[in-house]
């Protein structure tokens, strides 16, 4: 999932990455809607709200929404910045840094929400900010890794792309290429897993409160750990398969 | 010779002037976001937090059903709404709310403000919950919409005036 750069990625790699991260985003979004009455996996609505609050002169809300928007943006910025900064240490390592950072922030929110959350407005605003930062981080990471093909935290763009691609698929004058077919698979996978994540997230939050976010952390750990196991397994296989003369030469 | 020199001097002056104008414009462009951010921070610091603003006595002035005509299309069982008519709502510290009618205490509840300060959630002693969308909240007026979902608001509108 994370060990290949954009040029070497297969549809399978992208499908796996899209499915897992879309589930995490869907879960996070529904959890925040139930707990805080605010969407956290997309910022389209927040931009509209930002304008609405300016018009109404609700300056406290203007500031809060401004910070939320900024943190989503900062998450995406940091994600790309981290990936580029540590690229020399290997593709897998650089891609996994934003995932690990997201897990840490989500874990902090889950622990705080479960143990200390008093439902004050200030706490709510901070926790929404943290979740928006995480989603910015995740969306930036997924987009950077896949070369902009996969974006898993919102569905507005997805529906637009899906509409256009279905039209291409059905149009008599268009040839159905493998690329188009793969993209359609990818879009449907993101949509399906986003909805699936939302259902699971909602159910888990109603049953386990903020502990539901631990489940999101587990999914993200899978994203990070899956490749770690794959990388290690591949290296081990390569070592085993290596001809004996190569080993002797090295020695 | 003098003419050539004059031409060169005037051309270099024009270039300097152009570069100065470009620098000035760049400075203006860069300063706009800084100005906007400063303005937003200043205005937000000078405005009240909704949690503080809501504290005090609020007299209910009006209870109206905004979308009642569309009920066949947009059905919601209005019997589920607790109708707080001609009441005084007293928001107290510790997130407690008292409902008064004819100067008598009717009931109490816990309240929390959520989202960006736009959701008022009431929890009654029997566990029943009510959610209101805060459409307006200032020093004199509070307008609440009964909230039955993220995208469906405005069925019941409650208007309050602060009691001094």
Short mmCIF file of C-alpha atoms in Angstrom, two decimals:
data_model
loop_
_atom_site.label_atom_id
_atom_site.label_comp_id
_atom_site.label_asym_id
_atom_site.label_seq_id
_atom_site.Cartn_x
_atom_site.Cartn_y
_atom_site.Cartn_z
CA UNK A 1 0.00 0.00 0.00
CA UNK A 2 2.67 2.51 1.01
CA UNK A 3 5.87 0.95 -0.32
CA UNK A 4 5.39 1.94 -3.95
CA UNK A 5 5.70 5.38 -5.47
CA UNK A 6 3.11 6.81 -7.85
CA UNK A 7 4.85 5.44 -10.95
CA UNK A 8 4.98 1.84 -9.77
CA UNK A 9 1.53 1.60 -8.23
CA UNK A 10 -0.90 -1.00 -9.49
CA UNK A 11 -4.70 -0.79 -9.38
CA UNK A 12 -4.60 -3.35 -6.58
CA UNK A 13 -2.33 -1.11 -4.50
CA UNK A 14 -4.60 1.86 -5.02
CA UNK A 15 -7.74 -0.17 -4.29
CA UNK A 16 -6.32 -1.40 -0.99
CA UNK A 17 -5.19 2.07 0.03
CA UNK A 18 -8.49 3.63 -1.06
CA UNK A 19 -10.62 1.01 0.70
CA UNK A 20 -8.86 1.26 4.06
CA UNK A 21 -8.48 5.03 4.17
CA UNK A 22 -12.04 5.63 2.92
CA UNK A 23 -13.32 3.40 5.74
CA UNK A 24 -11.25 5.39 8.26
CA UNK A 25 -12.53 8.70 6.83
CA UNK A 26 -16.16 7.54 6.78
CA UNK A 27 -15.90 6.40 10.39
CA UNK A 28 -14.23 9.60 11.58
CA UNK A 29 -16.79 11.77 9.81
CA UNK A 30 -19.82 10.04 11.27
CA UNK A 31 -18.26 9.91 14.75
CA UNK A 32 -17.68 13.66 14.65
CA UNK A 33 -21.19 14.33 13.36
CA UNK A 34 -22.74 12.33 16.21
CA UNK A 35 -20.37 13.60 18.90
CA UNK A 36 -19.85 17.21 17.86
CA UNK A 37 -22.47 18.02 15.19
CA UNK A 38 -19.73 18.90 12.72
CA UNK A 39 -18.38 17.23 9.59
CA UNK A 40 -14.66 16.60 9.71
CA UNK A 41 -13.73 14.69 6.57
CA UNK A 42 -14.52 17.50 4.16
CA UNK A 43 -14.40 21.27 4.20
CA UNK A 44 -16.85 22.26 1.45
CA UNK A 45 -19.60 22.89 3.98
CA UNK A 46 -17.24 24.73 6.30
CA UNK A 47 -16.33 27.18 3.54
CA UNK A 48 -20.03 27.96 3.04
CA UNK A 49 -20.50 28.27 6.82
CA UNK A 50 -17.47 30.56 7.02
CA UNK A 51 -19.10 32.94 4.54
CA UNK A 52 -22.49 32.64 6.29
CA UNK A 53 -21.00 33.50 9.68
CA UNK A 54 -19.15 36.52 8.26
CA UNK A 55 -22.41 37.79 6.78
CA UNK A 56 -24.17 37.29 10.13
CA UNK A 57 -21.30 38.90 12.04
CA UNK A 58 -20.77 35.90 14.31
CA UNK A 59 -17.06 36.53 14.80
CA UNK A 60 -16.42 33.77 17.29
CA UNK A 61 -17.75 31.23 14.79
CA UNK A 62 -15.85 32.90 11.94
CA UNK A 63 -12.59 32.46 13.86
CA UNK A 64 -13.35 28.84 14.81
CA UNK A 65 -14.28 27.83 11.24
CA UNK A 66 -11.24 29.69 9.91
CA UNK A 67 -8.97 27.68 12.22
CA UNK A 68 -10.72 24.44 11.19
CA UNK A 69 -10.22 25.22 7.50
CA UNK A 70 -6.62 26.17 8.12
CA UNK A 71 -5.92 22.94 10.00
CA UNK A 72 -7.31 20.79 7.18
CA UNK A 73 -5.07 22.70 4.79
CA UNK A 74 -2.12 22.46 7.18
CA UNK A 75 -2.66 18.70 7.50
CA UNK A 76 -2.45 18.28 3.73
CA UNK A 77 0.58 20.59 3.60
CA UNK A 78 2.39 18.77 6.40
CA UNK A 79 1.65 15.40 4.86
CA UNK A 80 3.27 16.31 1.56
CA UNK A 81 6.11 18.15 3.30
CA UNK A 82 6.94 15.15 5.49
CA UNK A 83 6.80 12.72 2.57
CA UNK A 84 9.16 14.91 0.52
CA UNK A 85 11.48 15.58 3.47
CA UNK A 86 12.08 11.96 4.38
CA UNK A 87 11.91 10.56 0.84
CA UNK A 88 15.64 9.74 0.96
CA UNK A 89 15.03 7.21 3.72
CA UNK A 90 12.86 5.10 1.44
CA UNK A 91 9.40 5.21 -0.10
CA UNK A 92 7.75 3.10 2.56
CA UNK A 93 9.22 5.09 5.44
CA UNK A 94 8.31 8.48 3.95
CA UNK A 95 4.75 7.39 3.15
CA UNK A 96 4.18 5.91 6.59
CA UNK A 97 5.20 9.03 8.57
CA UNK A 98 1.87 10.91 7.97
CA UNK A 99 -0.08 7.74 8.81
CA UNK A 100 1.75 7.38 12.11
CA UNK A 101 1.20 11.06 12.91
CA UNK A 102 -2.51 10.65 12.16
CA UNK A 103 -2.69 7.61 14.45
CA UNK A 104 -1.04 9.58 17.29
CA UNK A 105 -3.48 12.51 16.97
CA UNK A 106 -6.52 10.22 16.67
CA UNK A 107 -5.35 8.21 19.66
CA UNK A 108 -4.98 11.40 21.71
CA UNK A 109 -8.51 12.49 20.73
CA UNK A 110 -9.90 9.04 21.54
CA UNK A 111 -8.25 8.94 24.97
CA UNK A 112 -9.25 12.50 25.82
CA UNK A 113 -12.79 11.99 24.54
CA UNK A 114 -13.25 8.82 26.51
CA UNK A 115 -11.55 9.88 29.76
CA UNK A 116 -11.76 13.64 30.15
CA UNK A 117 -14.30 15.19 27.73
CA UNK A 118 -16.73 17.42 29.64
CA UNK A 119 -18.65 18.53 26.52
CA UNK A 120 -17.58 22.16 26.83
CA UNK A 121 -17.61 24.21 23.66
CA UNK A 122 -13.87 24.87 23.83
CA UNK A 123 -13.10 21.14 24.05
CA UNK A 124 -15.51 20.43 21.19
CA UNK A 125 -13.85 23.07 18.99
CA UNK A 126 -10.38 21.68 19.71
CA UNK A 127 -11.39 18.09 19.06
CA UNK A 128 -13.07 18.97 15.76
CA UNK A 129 -9.90 20.87 14.85
CA UNK A 130 -7.82 17.77 15.64
CA UNK A 131 -10.03 15.53 13.51
CA UNK A 132 -9.96 17.98 10.60
CA UNK A 133 -6.16 18.07 10.84
CA UNK A 134 -6.10 14.25 10.72
CA UNK A 135 -8.35 14.17 7.67
CA UNK A 136 -6.23 16.80 5.90
CA UNK A 137 -3.17 14.74 6.73
CA UNK A 138 -4.78 11.55 5.41
CA UNK A 139 -6.17 13.12 2.26
CA UNK A 140 -2.84 14.77 1.51
CA UNK A 141 -0.97 11.52 2.08
CA UNK A 142 -3.28 9.42 -0.10
CA UNK A 143 -3.34 12.03 -2.84
CA UNK A 144 0.46 12.41 -2.86
CA UNK A 145 1.11 8.67 -2.85
CA UNK A 146 -1.35 7.91 -5.64
CA UNK A 147 -0.43 10.93 -7.75
CA UNK A 148 -3.82 12.57 -7.20
CA UNK A 149 -5.83 9.55 -8.40
CA UNK A 150 -7.16 8.62 -4.97
CA UNK A 151 -8.81 11.03 -2.53
CA UNK A 152 -10.72 9.35 0.23
CA UNK A 153 -12.08 11.91 2.66
CA UNK A 154 -14.85 13.50 0.59
CA UNK A 155 -17.28 12.43 -2.07
CA UNK A 156 -18.12 15.63 -3.97
CA UNK A 157 -15.17 15.25 -6.32
CA UNK A 158 -15.72 11.52 -6.36
CA UNK A 159 -19.30 11.89 -7.62
CA UNK A 160 -18.15 14.34 -10.28
CA UNK A 161 -15.42 11.98 -11.51
CA UNK A 162 -17.75 9.00 -11.26
CA UNK A 163 -20.45 10.74 -13.30
CA UNK A 164 -17.97 11.68 -16.01
CA UNK A 165 -16.38 8.23 -16.10
CA UNK A 166 -19.70 6.35 -16.20
CA UNK A 167 -20.70 8.62 -19.08
CA UNK A 168 -17.43 7.77 -20.84
CA UNK A 169 -18.02 4.08 -20.16
CA UNK A 170 -21.55 4.13 -21.59
CA UNK A 171 -20.99 6.49 -24.51
CA UNK A 172 -21.05 4.61 -27.83
CA UNK A 173 -18.18 6.57 -29.34
CA UNK A 174 -15.80 5.90 -26.44
CA UNK A 175 -13.65 2.80 -26.24
CA UNK A 176 -13.67 1.17 -22.84
CA UNK A 177 -10.04 1.04 -21.88
CA UNK A 178 -8.56 -0.83 -18.92
CA UNK A 179 -7.58 2.48 -17.36
CA UNK A 180 -11.21 3.62 -17.39
CA UNK A 181 -12.39 0.31 -15.98
CA UNK A 182 -9.80 0.46 -13.19
CA UNK A 183 -10.78 4.01 -12.32
CA UNK A 184 -14.45 3.02 -12.12
CA UNK A 185 -13.54 0.17 -9.77
CA UNK A 186 -11.56 2.60 -7.67
CA UNK A 187 -14.35 5.19 -7.45
CA UNK A 188 -16.95 2.58 -6.50
CA UNK A 189 -14.58 1.11 -3.93
CA UNK A 190 -14.02 4.51 -2.30
CA UNK A 191 -17.76 5.25 -2.26
CA UNK A 192 -18.64 1.82 -0.91
CA UNK A 193 -16.00 1.83 1.82
CA UNK A 194 -16.78 5.43 2.79
CA UNK A 195 -20.42 4.48 3.37
CA UNK A 196 -19.36 1.23 5.08
CA UNK A 197 -17.03 3.24 7.36
CA UNK A 198 -19.85 5.63 8.17
CA UNK A 199 -22.17 2.79 9.18
CA UNK A 200 -19.52 1.05 11.26
CA UNK A 201 -18.40 4.35 12.82
CA UNK A 202 -21.93 5.36 13.75
CA UNK A 203 -22.76 2.00 15.27
CA UNK A 204 -19.42 1.81 17.12
CA UNK A 205 -19.76 5.33 18.54
CA UNK A 206 -23.27 4.68 19.81
CA UNK A 207 -22.03 1.50 21.51
CA UNK A 208 -18.52 2.44 22.65
CA UNK A 209 -18.45 6.23 22.69
CA UNK A 210 -15.05 7.72 21.78
CA UNK A 211 -13.43 4.30 22.00
CA UNK A 212 -14.77 3.87 18.45
CA UNK A 213 -11.81 5.99 17.35
CA UNK A 214 -9.49 3.19 18.49
CA UNK A 215 -11.01 1.16 15.66
CA UNK A 216 -9.99 3.89 13.20
CA UNK A 217 -6.47 3.72 14.67
CA UNK A 218 -6.45 -0.05 14.15
CA UNK A 219 -7.42 0.41 10.48
CA UNK A 220 -4.64 2.96 10.02
CA UNK A 221 -2.18 0.70 11.82
CA UNK A 222 -3.15 -1.96 9.30
CA UNK A 223 -2.34 0.53 6.49
CA UNK A 224 1.10 1.12 8.00
CA UNK A 225 1.80 -2.42 9.21
CA UNK A 226 0.56 -4.20 6.06
CA UNK A 227 3.42 -2.82 4.04
CA UNK A 228 5.90 -3.38 6.80
CA UNK A 229 5.09 -7.07 6.70
CA UNK A 230 5.13 -7.05 2.90
CA UNK A 231 8.48 -5.25 2.80
CA UNK A 232 10.01 -7.62 5.33
CA UNK A 233 8.55 -10.70 3.63
CA UNK A 234 9.81 -9.56 0.22
CA UNK A 235 13.28 -8.86 1.58
CA UNK A 236 13.40 -12.25 3.29
CA UNK A 237 12.24 -14.05 0.11
CA UNK A 238 14.86 -12.15 -1.90
CA UNK A 239 17.54 -13.18 0.57
CA UNK A 240 16.46 -16.81 0.42
CA UNK A 241 16.28 -16.80 -3.38
CA UNK A 242 19.65 -15.09 -3.78
CA UNK A 243 22.13 -17.35 -5.60
CA UNK A 244 24.93 -18.68 -3.45
CA UNK A 245 27.72 -17.12 -5.59
CA UNK A 246 26.29 -13.65 -4.90
CA UNK A 247 26.45 -14.35 -1.19
CA UNK A 248 30.05 -15.56 -1.53
CA UNK A 249 30.99 -12.46 -3.52
CA UNK A 250 29.52 -10.29 -0.83
CA UNK A 251 31.46 -12.12 1.83
CA UNK B 1 25.84 61.59 -27.29
CA UNK B 2 23.93 63.57 -24.67
CA UNK B 3 20.65 62.45 -26.20
CA UNK B 4 21.68 58.80 -26.02
CA UNK B 5 22.68 59.24 -22.37
CA UNK B 6 19.37 60.94 -21.60
CA UNK B 7 17.50 58.04 -23.24
CA UNK B 8 19.46 55.51 -21.20
CA UNK B 9 18.87 57.41 -17.96
CA UNK B 10 15.13 57.72 -18.60
CA UNK B 11 14.87 54.03 -19.53
CA UNK B 12 16.64 52.98 -16.35
CA UNK B 13 14.39 55.32 -14.34
CA UNK B 14 11.31 53.74 -15.91
CA UNK B 15 12.63 50.26 -15.08
CA UNK B 16 13.31 51.28 -11.47
CA UNK B 17 9.83 52.81 -11.23
CA UNK B 18 8.24 49.68 -12.69
CA UNK B 19 10.11 47.40 -10.29
CA UNK B 20 9.09 49.65 -7.38
CA UNK B 21 5.42 49.49 -8.42
CA UNK B 22 5.66 45.70 -8.74
CA UNK B 23 7.24 45.50 -5.27
CA UNK B 24 4.51 47.73 -3.85
CA UNK B 25 1.78 45.58 -5.44
CA UNK B 26 3.46 42.41 -4.16
CA UNK B 27 3.62 43.92 -0.69
CA UNK B 28 -0.07 44.78 -0.88
CA UNK B 29 -0.97 41.28 -2.08
CA UNK B 30 1.05 39.68 0.72
CA UNK B 31 -0.35 42.01 3.36
CA UNK B 32 -4.01 41.30 2.49
CA UNK B 33 -4.06 37.76 4.01
CA UNK B 34 -2.12 39.03 7.06
CA UNK B 35 -4.64 41.84 7.45
CA UNK B 36 -7.59 39.47 7.06
CA UNK B 37 -6.18 36.99 9.59
CA UNK B 38 -5.48 39.81 12.07
CA UNK B 39 -9.00 41.18 11.56
CA UNK B 40 -10.60 37.77 12.11
CA UNK B 41 -8.51 37.14 15.26
CA UNK B 42 -9.23 40.63 16.63
CA UNK B 43 -12.98 40.40 15.96
CA UNK B 44 -13.20 36.90 17.44
CA UNK B 45 -11.32 37.97 20.57
CA UNK B 46 -13.60 40.96 21.01
CA UNK B 47 -16.74 38.86 20.50
CA UNK B 48 -18.28 36.68 23.19
CA UNK B 49 -18.07 32.92 23.37
CA UNK B 50 -21.60 31.49 22.87
CA UNK B 51 -21.26 29.59 26.16
CA UNK B 52 -20.87 32.90 28.02
CA UNK B 53 -23.35 34.79 25.87
CA UNK B 54 -26.16 32.37 26.57
CA UNK B 55 -25.97 32.69 30.36
CA UNK B 56 -28.88 34.56 31.94
CA UNK B 57 -32.66 34.85 31.68
CA UNK B 58 -34.40 34.58 28.33
CA UNK B 59 -38.10 35.30 27.85
CA UNK B 60 -39.78 33.34 25.10
CA UNK B 61 -41.57 35.71 22.73
CA UNK B 62 -42.71 33.52 19.89
CA UNK B 63 -43.02 29.90 18.87
CA UNK B 64 -43.81 29.40 15.21
CA UNK B 65 -43.93 26.49 12.77
CA UNK B 66 -42.02 27.63 9.72
CA UNK B 67 -42.51 24.60 7.48
CA UNK B 68 -45.88 23.44 8.75
CA UNK B 69 -47.48 23.83 5.29
CA UNK B 70 -45.02 21.35 3.80
CA UNK B 71 -45.68 18.61 6.31
CA UNK B 72 -47.07 16.03 3.84
CA UNK B 73 -43.83 16.38 1.89
CA UNK B 74 -41.61 16.80 4.88
CA UNK B 75 -43.25 14.84 7.62
CA UNK B 76 -42.15 14.95 11.20
CA UNK B 77 -44.27 14.01 14.17
CA UNK B 78 -44.68 17.36 15.93
CA UNK B 79 -46.05 15.66 19.01
CA UNK B 80 -42.46 14.66 19.75
CA UNK B 81 -41.56 18.30 20.31
CA UNK B 82 -41.90 19.62 23.84
CA UNK B 83 -43.66 22.91 23.32
CA UNK B 84 -42.10 25.54 25.56
CA UNK B 85 -44.63 28.32 25.17
CA UNK B 86 -44.57 31.59 27.09
CA UNK B 87 -41.73 30.35 29.20
CA UNK B 88 -38.68 31.89 30.70
CA UNK B 89 -35.48 29.95 30.12
CA UNK B 90 -32.75 30.54 32.68
CA UNK B 91 -29.28 29.40 31.61
CA UNK B 92 -27.10 28.94 34.68
CA UNK B 93 -23.46 28.19 35.35
CA UNK B 94 -22.61 24.50 35.47
CA UNK B 95 -24.67 24.02 32.28
CA UNK B 96 -28.03 23.81 34.03
CA UNK B 97 -31.19 25.28 32.57
CA UNK B 98 -34.44 26.11 34.35
CA UNK B 99 -37.82 26.53 32.65
CA UNK B 100 -40.21 28.95 34.35
CA UNK B 101 -43.84 29.61 33.57
CA UNK B 102 -45.97 32.17 35.43
CA UNK B 103 -43.05 32.67 37.83
CA UNK B 104 -43.03 29.00 38.75
CA UNK B 105 -40.28 26.51 38.05
CA UNK B 106 -41.64 23.97 35.54
CA UNK B 107 -38.62 21.75 35.01
CA UNK B 108 -34.83 21.69 34.89
CA UNK B 109 -32.43 20.17 32.40
CA UNK B 110 -28.75 19.98 31.51
CA UNK B 111 -27.54 21.80 28.45
CA UNK B 112 -24.45 21.73 26.26
CA UNK B 113 -23.46 23.84 23.28
CA UNK B 114 -21.82 21.92 20.47
CA UNK B 115 -20.39 22.27 16.98
CA UNK B 116 -19.04 25.76 16.38
CA UNK B 117 -21.46 27.02 19.00
CA UNK B 118 -24.51 26.49 16.81
CA UNK B 119 -26.16 23.51 18.51
CA UNK B 120 -27.94 23.60 21.85
CA UNK B 121 -28.59 20.17 23.32
CA UNK B 122 -30.94 19.80 26.28
CA UNK B 123 -31.10 16.65 28.39
CA UNK B 124 -34.04 16.29 30.75
CA UNK B 125 -33.92 14.35 34.03
CA UNK B 126 -35.87 11.49 32.38
CA UNK B 127 -33.11 11.17 29.76
CA UNK B 128 -35.12 12.74 26.96
CA UNK B 129 -33.02 14.89 24.67
CA UNK B 130 -33.83 17.95 22.55
CA UNK B 131 -31.61 19.67 20.03
CA UNK B 132 -31.89 23.22 18.78
CA UNK B 133 -30.02 24.97 16.04
CA UNK B 134 -28.91 28.37 17.33
CA UNK B 135 -29.74 30.70 14.44
CA UNK B 136 -28.99 33.89 16.32
CA UNK B 137 -27.43 34.61 19.67
CA UNK B 138 -26.50 38.09 20.78
CA UNK B 139 -26.84 40.25 23.89
CA UNK B 140 -30.54 40.92 23.26
CA UNK B 141 -31.96 38.14 21.15
CA UNK B 142 -31.80 34.38 20.77
CA UNK B 143 -33.47 32.48 17.92
CA UNK B 144 -33.59 28.70 18.06
CA UNK B 145 -34.76 26.23 15.43
CA UNK B 146 -35.86 22.81 16.55
CA UNK B 147 -33.33 20.43 15.05
CA UNK B 148 -34.34 16.98 13.87
CA UNK B 149 -31.28 16.27 11.78
CA UNK B 150 -28.23 17.80 10.14
CA UNK B 151 -30.08 18.87 7.01
CA UNK B 152 -33.62 19.42 8.30
CA UNK B 153 -34.14 22.48 10.40
CA UNK B 154 -36.57 25.26 10.84
CA UNK B 155 -39.79 23.36 11.58
CA UNK B 156 -40.25 25.08 14.92
CA UNK B 157 -38.75 28.49 15.52
CA UNK B 158 -38.39 29.93 19.00
CA UNK B 159 -37.59 33.60 19.56
CA UNK B 160 -36.31 34.86 22.91
CA UNK B 161 -35.52 38.25 24.35
CA UNK B 162 -33.02 38.67 27.15
CA UNK B 163 -34.56 39.74 30.43
CA UNK B 164 -32.52 42.46 32.07
#
